[in-house]
Coordinates of C-alpha atoms and ligand atoms in Angstrom, one line a residue:
X1 CA 88.9 61.5 107.3
X2 CA 92.0 64.3 106.6
X3 CA 92.2 67.0 104.2
X4 CA 93.3 66.2 100.9
X5 CA 94.2 69.9 99.4
X6 CA 95.6 72.5 101.9
X7 CA 97.3 75.6 101.9
X8 CA 100.0 77.5 103.6
X9 CA 100.0 81.4 104.4
X10 CA 102.3 83.7 106.5
X11 CA 100.6 86.1 108.6
X12 CA 101.7 89.4 110.2
X13 CA 105.1 89.8 111.6
X14 CA 107.9 88.2 109.7
X15 CA 110.6 86.4 111.2
X16 CA 113.7 84.3 109.7
X17 CA 112.8 80.2 109.1
X18 CA 109.5 81.7 108.3
X19 CA 110.6 80.6 104.4
X20 CA 111.8 76.9 106.6
X21 CA 108.2 75.9 107.8
X22 CA 106.7 77.3 104.7
X23 CA 108.9 74.6 102.6
X24 CA 108.4 72.0 105.6
X25 CA 104.3 72.3 104.7
X26 CA 104.7 71.8 101.4
X27 CA 107.0 69.1 101.3
X28 CA 105.2 67.2 104.0
X29 CA 101.8 67.4 102.3
X30 CA 102.6 65.8 98.9
X31 CA 105.3 62.8 101.1
X32 CA 101.3 62.4 102.0
X33 CA 99.7 62.5 99.3
X34 CA 97.9 65.8 99.6
X35 CA 97.8 69.3 97.3
X36 CA 99.3 72.3 98.5
X37 CA 98.7 76.2 97.4
X38 CA 101.1 78.6 98.5
X39 CA 98.8 81.6 99.9
X40 CA 100.5 85.0 98.5
X41 CA 100.5 87.7 101.6
X42 CA 98.6 86.4 104.7
X43 CA 95.0 86.4 105.0
X44 CA 95.4 88.7 101.8
X45 CA 95.5 86.3 99.5
X46 CA 92.3 84.0 100.4
X47 CA 90.5 86.9 99.9
X48 CA 91.7 88.0 96.6
X49 CA 92.4 84.9 95.0
X50 CA 96.3 85.7 95.3
X51 CA 97.2 81.6 95.7
X52 CA 99.6 79.3 93.8
X53 CA 100.0 75.1 93.5
X54 CA 102.8 74.7 95.2
X55 CA 105.3 71.4 94.2
X56 CA 108.4 69.7 95.1
X57 CA 110.4 72.8 93.6
X58 CA 108.1 75.8 94.6
X59 CA 110.8 75.4 97.9
X60 CA 113.7 75.3 96.7
X61 CA 116.6 77.1 98.0
X62 CA 114.6 78.7 100.5
X63 CA 115.3 77.5 103.8
X64 CA 118.1 79.3 104.9
X65 CA 116.6 82.6 103.5
X66 CA 115.0 85.5 105.9
X67 CA 111.7 86.9 105.2
X68 CA 109.2 84.7 103.8
X69 CA 108.9 83.9 99.8
X70 CA 105.3 83.8 100.6
X71 CA 105.5 87.4 101.6
X72 CA 103.0 88.5 104.6
X73 CA 101.1 91.3 105.6
X74 CA 97.9 92.3 108.0
X75 CA 95.0 92.4 107.2
X76 CA 92.1 94.6 108.5
X77 CA 89.5 93.0 105.5
X78 CA 90.1 89.6 107.3
X79 CA 89.3 91.5 110.6
X80 CA 85.6 91.7 109.9
X81 CA 83.0 88.7 110.2
X82 CA 81.8 89.4 106.7
X83 CA 86.2 89.0 105.7
X84 CA 85.8 85.8 107.5
X85 CA 83.4 85.0 105.7
X86 CA 84.8 85.6 102.0
X87 CA 88.3 83.8 102.6
X88 CA 86.1 80.1 104.2
X89 CA 84.2 80.7 100.3
X90 CA 86.9 81.2 98.5
X91 CA 88.6 77.9 100.1
X92 CA 85.4 75.4 100.0
X93 CA 85.9 77.0 95.7
X94 CA 89.0 75.9 95.1
X95 CA 88.4 72.2 97.6
X96 CA 91.3 73.4 100.1
X97 CA 90.0 71.6 103.4
X98 CA 92.9 72.8 105.5
X99 CA 94.4 75.6 105.6
X100 CA 98.7 76.3 108.2
X101 CA 98.4 79.6 109.3
X102 CA 102.5 80.4 110.3
X103 CA 102.2 84.0 112.3
X104 CA 101.9 85.6 116.0
X105 CA 99.0 85.5 118.1
X106 CA 96.7 88.1 116.1
X107 CA 97.0 85.5 113.3
X108 CA 96.0 82.2 115.8
X109 CA 92.8 84.5 116.4
X110 CA 92.0 84.9 112.4
X111 CA 92.7 81.3 112.1
X112 CA 90.2 80.1 115.0
X113 CA 88.0 82.7 113.3
X114 CA 88.3 80.9 110.6
X115 CA 88.1 77.2 111.6
X116 CA 84.4 78.9 113.0
X117 CA 83.9 78.8 109.2
X118 CA 84.0 75.5 108.7
X119 CA 87.8 75.0 107.3
X120 CA 90.2 73.3 109.7
X121 CA 93.1 75.6 110.5
X122 CA 96.4 74.9 111.7
X123 CA 98.6 77.7 113.4
X124 CA 102.2 77.3 113.3
X125 CA 104.2 80.3 116.2
X126 CA 105.8 82.3 114.0
X127 CA 107.1 85.5 115.6
X128 CA 111.5 87.0 117.2
X129 CA 109.5 88.1 120.0
X130 CA 109.0 84.3 122.0
X131 CA 105.6 86.3 122.9
X132 CA 103.2 83.0 122.5
X133 CA 101.6 81.4 126.0
X134 CA 101.3 77.8 124.9
X135 CA 105.0 77.5 123.4
X136 CA 108.7 78.0 124.3
X137 CA 110.0 78.8 121.6
X138 CA 108.5 80.8 118.9
X139 CA 110.4 80.5 114.7
X140 CA 112.5 83.1 114.5
X141 CA 113.8 84.0 118.5
X142 CA 117.3 82.0 117.9
X143 CA 118.1 84.3 115.0
X144 CA 116.9 87.6 116.2
X145 CA 119.4 86.8 119.7
X146 CA 122.1 86.3 117.9
X147 CA 121.8 88.9 115.6
X148 CA 121.2 91.6 118.7
X149 CA 124.0 90.1 120.3
X150 CA 126.3 90.4 117.1
X151 CA 125.2 94.3 116.8
X152 CA 125.5 95.0 120.7
X153 CA 128.8 93.3 120.4
X154 CA 129.6 95.8 117.4
X155 CA 129.0 98.8 119.7
X156 CA 130.5 97.6 122.6
X157 CA 133.9 97.7 121.1
X158 CA 133.0 101.3 119.9
X159 CA 131.5 102.0 123.9
X160 CA 134.4 100.6 125.7
X161 CA 137.7 102.7 123.4
X162 CA 135.4 106.0 124.7
X163 CA 134.5 104.7 128.4
X164 CA 130.6 105.5 127.4
X165 CA 127.6 103.8 128.4
X166 CA 125.3 102.6 125.7
X167 CA 121.3 101.7 125.6
X168 CA 120.6 99.8 124.0
X169 CA 116.8 98.7 123.2
X170 CA 115.8 95.6 121.7
X171 CA 112.6 94.2 120.2
X172 CA 109.8 93.0 122.5
X173 CA 106.5 94.4 122.7
X174 CA 105.3 92.8 125.6
X175 CA 107.7 90.5 125.4
X176 CA 111.0 90.4 127.3
X177 CA 113.1 87.5 126.4
X178 CA 114.6 89.0 123.7
X179 CA 116.2 92.0 125.8
X180 CA 117.0 88.8 129.0
X181 CA 119.1 86.4 126.7
X182 CA 120.8 88.8 124.9
X183 CA 121.2 90.8 128.8
X184 CA 123.2 88.1 129.3
X185 CA 125.1 86.7 126.5
X186 CA 126.5 90.2 126.6
X187 CA 127.3 90.9 129.8
X188 CA 124.9 93.9 130.1
X189 CA 125.3 95.8 133.5
X190 CA 121.4 96.5 133.3
X191 CA 118.6 94.6 131.1
X192 CA 115.1 96.0 131.3
X193 CA 112.0 94.2 130.3
X194 CA 108.2 95.3 130.3
X195 CA 107.1 92.6 132.8
X196 CA 109.2 93.6 135.6
X197 CA 109.5 97.1 137.0
X198 CA 112.1 99.1 137.7
X199 CA 113.6 101.6 139.7
X200 CA 116.2 104.5 138.0
X201 CA 118.3 105.6 141.4
X202 CA 118.6 101.9 142.9
X203 CA 118.5 100.3 139.0
X204 CA 121.1 101.4 137.1
X205 CA 122.1 104.6 138.8
X206 CA 123.9 103.0 142.1
X207 CA 124.9 100.0 140.5
X208 CA 126.6 102.3 137.7
X209 CA 128.0 104.5 140.4
X210 CA 129.5 100.4 142.1
X211 CA 130.7 99.1 139.2
X212 CA 132.8 102.4 138.4
X213 CA 133.9 102.1 142.0
X214 CA 135.1 98.5 141.3
X215 CA 137.1 99.8 138.0
X216 CA 134.2 99.2 135.4
X217 CA 135.0 101.9 132.5
X218 CA 131.8 100.7 130.7
X219 CA 128.3 100.2 130.5
X220 CA 125.8 98.1 128.7
X221 CA 122.1 98.3 129.2
X222 CA 119.6 96.5 127.5
X223 CA 115.8 97.3 127.2
X224 CA 112.6 95.7 125.1
X225 CA 111.2 98.3 123.6
X226 CA 108.2 98.1 125.6
X227 CA 110.1 99.3 128.1
X228 CA 110.0 102.7 125.9
X229 CA 111.4 106.5 126.0
X230 CA 115.2 104.9 125.7
X231 CA 116.2 108.7 124.3
X232 CA 114.8 110.1 127.3
X233 CA 116.0 107.1 129.6
X234 CA 119.6 107.8 128.2
X235 CA 119.6 111.6 128.7
X236 CA 118.8 111.0 132.6
X237 CA 121.3 108.6 132.8
X238 CA 123.9 110.9 131.4
X239 CA 122.7 114.0 134.1
X240 CA 123.2 111.5 136.9
X241 CA 126.2 109.7 136.0
X242 CA 128.1 112.6 134.8
X243 CA 129.5 109.4 132.6
X244 CA 128.9 110.2 128.3
X245 CA 125.8 108.1 127.7
X246 CA 124.3 107.4 124.0
X247 CA 121.1 105.4 122.4
X248 CA 121.0 103.1 120.2
X249 CA 117.6 101.7 118.9
X250 CA 118.6 98.0 116.4
X251 CA 114.0 97.9 115.2
X252 CA 114.2 95.5 112.0
X253 CA 117.8 94.3 111.8
X254 CA 116.6 92.1 114.4
X255 CA 113.8 90.9 111.8
X256 CA 116.3 89.9 108.9
X257 CA 118.7 87.5 107.6
X258 CA 120.0 84.0 107.6
X259 CA 117.7 81.6 109.9
X260 CA 120.2 79.7 112.7
X261 CA 120.2 76.0 112.5
X262 CA 117.9 76.0 115.6
X263 CA 114.8 77.7 114.2
X264 CA 115.7 75.6 110.3
X265 CA 115.3 72.8 112.2
X266 CA 112.1 74.1 114.5
X267 CA 110.1 75.5 111.9
X268 CA 111.0 72.2 109.5
X269 CA 109.5 70.1 112.6
X270 CA 106.6 72.2 113.1
X271 CA 105.8 72.4 109.5
X272 CA 105.6 69.1 109.4
X273 CA 103.5 69.1 113.2
X274 CA 101.0 70.6 111.1
X275 CA 100.4 68.8 107.8
X276 CA 100.3 65.7 110.1
X277 CA 97.8 67.2 112.0
X278 CA 96.3 67.8 109.4
X279 CA 96.5 64.6 107.5
X280 CA 94.7 63.0 110.5
X281 CA 91.5 65.6 110.4
X282 CA 92.7 67.5 112.6
X283 CA 91.5 71.3 113.6
X284 CA 92.2 74.4 115.3
X285 CA 95.3 73.6 117.1
X286 CA 98.2 75.5 118.0
X287 CA 101.5 73.8 116.4
X288 CA 104.2 74.6 119.8
X289 CA 107.9 73.2 121.6
X290 CA 107.3 72.6 125.4
X291 CA 111.1 71.3 125.8
X292 CA 112.7 70.1 122.8
X293 CA 109.3 67.6 121.8
X294 CA 106.6 69.1 119.7
X295 CA 103.6 69.5 120.3
X296 CA 100.2 70.8 119.9
X297 CA 97.0 72.9 122.3
X298 CA 93.8 74.0 121.0
X299 CA 93.5 77.2 119.9
X300 CA 91.4 78.9 122.0
X301 CA 92.8 77.3 124.9
X302 CA 96.4 77.8 123.4
X303 CA 95.0 82.6 123.2
X304 CA 94.3 81.6 126.9
X305 CA 97.1 80.8 128.6
X306 CA 98.8 83.6 130.4
X307 CA 102.5 83.9 129.5
X308 CA 104.5 83.2 132.2
X309 CA 108.5 85.5 132.4
X310 CA 111.5 83.9 133.4
X311 CA 111.7 85.7 137.2
X312 CA 114.4 83.7 137.9
X313 CA 116.0 83.9 134.9
X314 CA 116.2 87.9 135.9
X315 CA 117.7 87.8 139.4
X316 CA 120.6 85.8 137.6
X317 CA 121.4 87.9 135.5
X318 CA 121.2 90.4 138.2
X319 CA 123.6 89.0 140.2
X320 CA 125.8 88.7 137.0
X321 CA 125.9 91.7 136.0
X322 CA 127.9 94.2 138.2
Ligands
ADP401 P1 100.5 88.6 114.6 O1 100.1 87.6 113.6 O2 102.6 88.8 114.4 O3 100.0 89.3 115.9 P2 98.6 89.9 114.1 O4 97.9 91.1 115.0 O5 99.0 92.3 112.9 O6 100.2 90.0 113.9 O7 97.1 90.1 112.7 C1 98.0 89.5 111.4 C2 96.7 89.4 110.7 O8 95.7 88.5 111.8 C3 95.5 91.0 110.6 O9 96.0 92.0 110.0 C4 94.1 89.9 110.8 O10 94.1 89.4 109.5 C5 94.4 88.4 111.8 N1 93.8 89.1 112.7 C6 94.5 89.4 113.5 N2 93.3 89.4 115.0 C7 92.4 88.9 114.3 C8 91.2 88.4 115.3 N3 90.8 89.0 116.0 N4 89.5 88.2 114.1 C9 90.5 87.9 112.8 N5 91.6 87.8 112.5 C10 92.6 88.9 112.8

């Protein structure tokens, strides 16, 4: 049957809503009659024995906070066969029969390896980038989108006052979802994403000139981090158009802040689902949102799924943005 003692950890990049997921895991486990440990600083906590037994009150007053109260880390030691074995041995010594891993693709590879060493694991997608193929939604994404939108609205005020062009870099190394959605939400004149190549003259300079003909005097261009060279691009735009242009890199501001309602609710539902899976004896699964349904997939299958970029929405955004 299912696990009686489980553990929960947050790993890799932090995301707003991770606390809501931790809270859901702890409270669900206790409601199922399980014991639950919080593991500190990702997989590192399993390697150095840094865990604490959680009760109902351990997760009070965290649902509204960004970051992760269990802290997070990248663990090079765990990323070795010896590290995985050491973590599995520690779990066995403590009677831990299941681990909920809240993190991104890298953390799920770790969870798959820990399963291979005999410890059942369930992944819960937590990353602001929305870059996990098996799920329509990752915890933290909505908060990051709203933060980016609000920041760009502020940038727009000053851009407008000075008749400038602002090039704003948002997060997303391999995935343009934050750029695409904030680009639409702020009415960006152009949005550049890693998934779609762009032509500097056609997609930026010609569009700016055409917009200028219709009376436009200020411009917002949103660029995903993965496209790169934001400062250089900004200088090229100024040189090609004569319009004063400034670059802003939003950076880690997008990682923080109080999670939105959507992030809190999705995190709560996913955390509950993860515990239910362990309670029912499941292992090696990733929790996902498909449409509005919480579902789960085999971790290895999930890691092999191709990520699909919404090219149709990208085309719509280009039509709206001139
Ligand atoms: P994210 O989960 O946000 O994608 P990382 O890619 O940094 O973040 O992964 C977090 C941690 O997961 C790593 O520091 C490492 O301990 C573990 N990990 C990543 N990839 C593997 C792997 N292939 N095998 C075992 N553990 C891994």
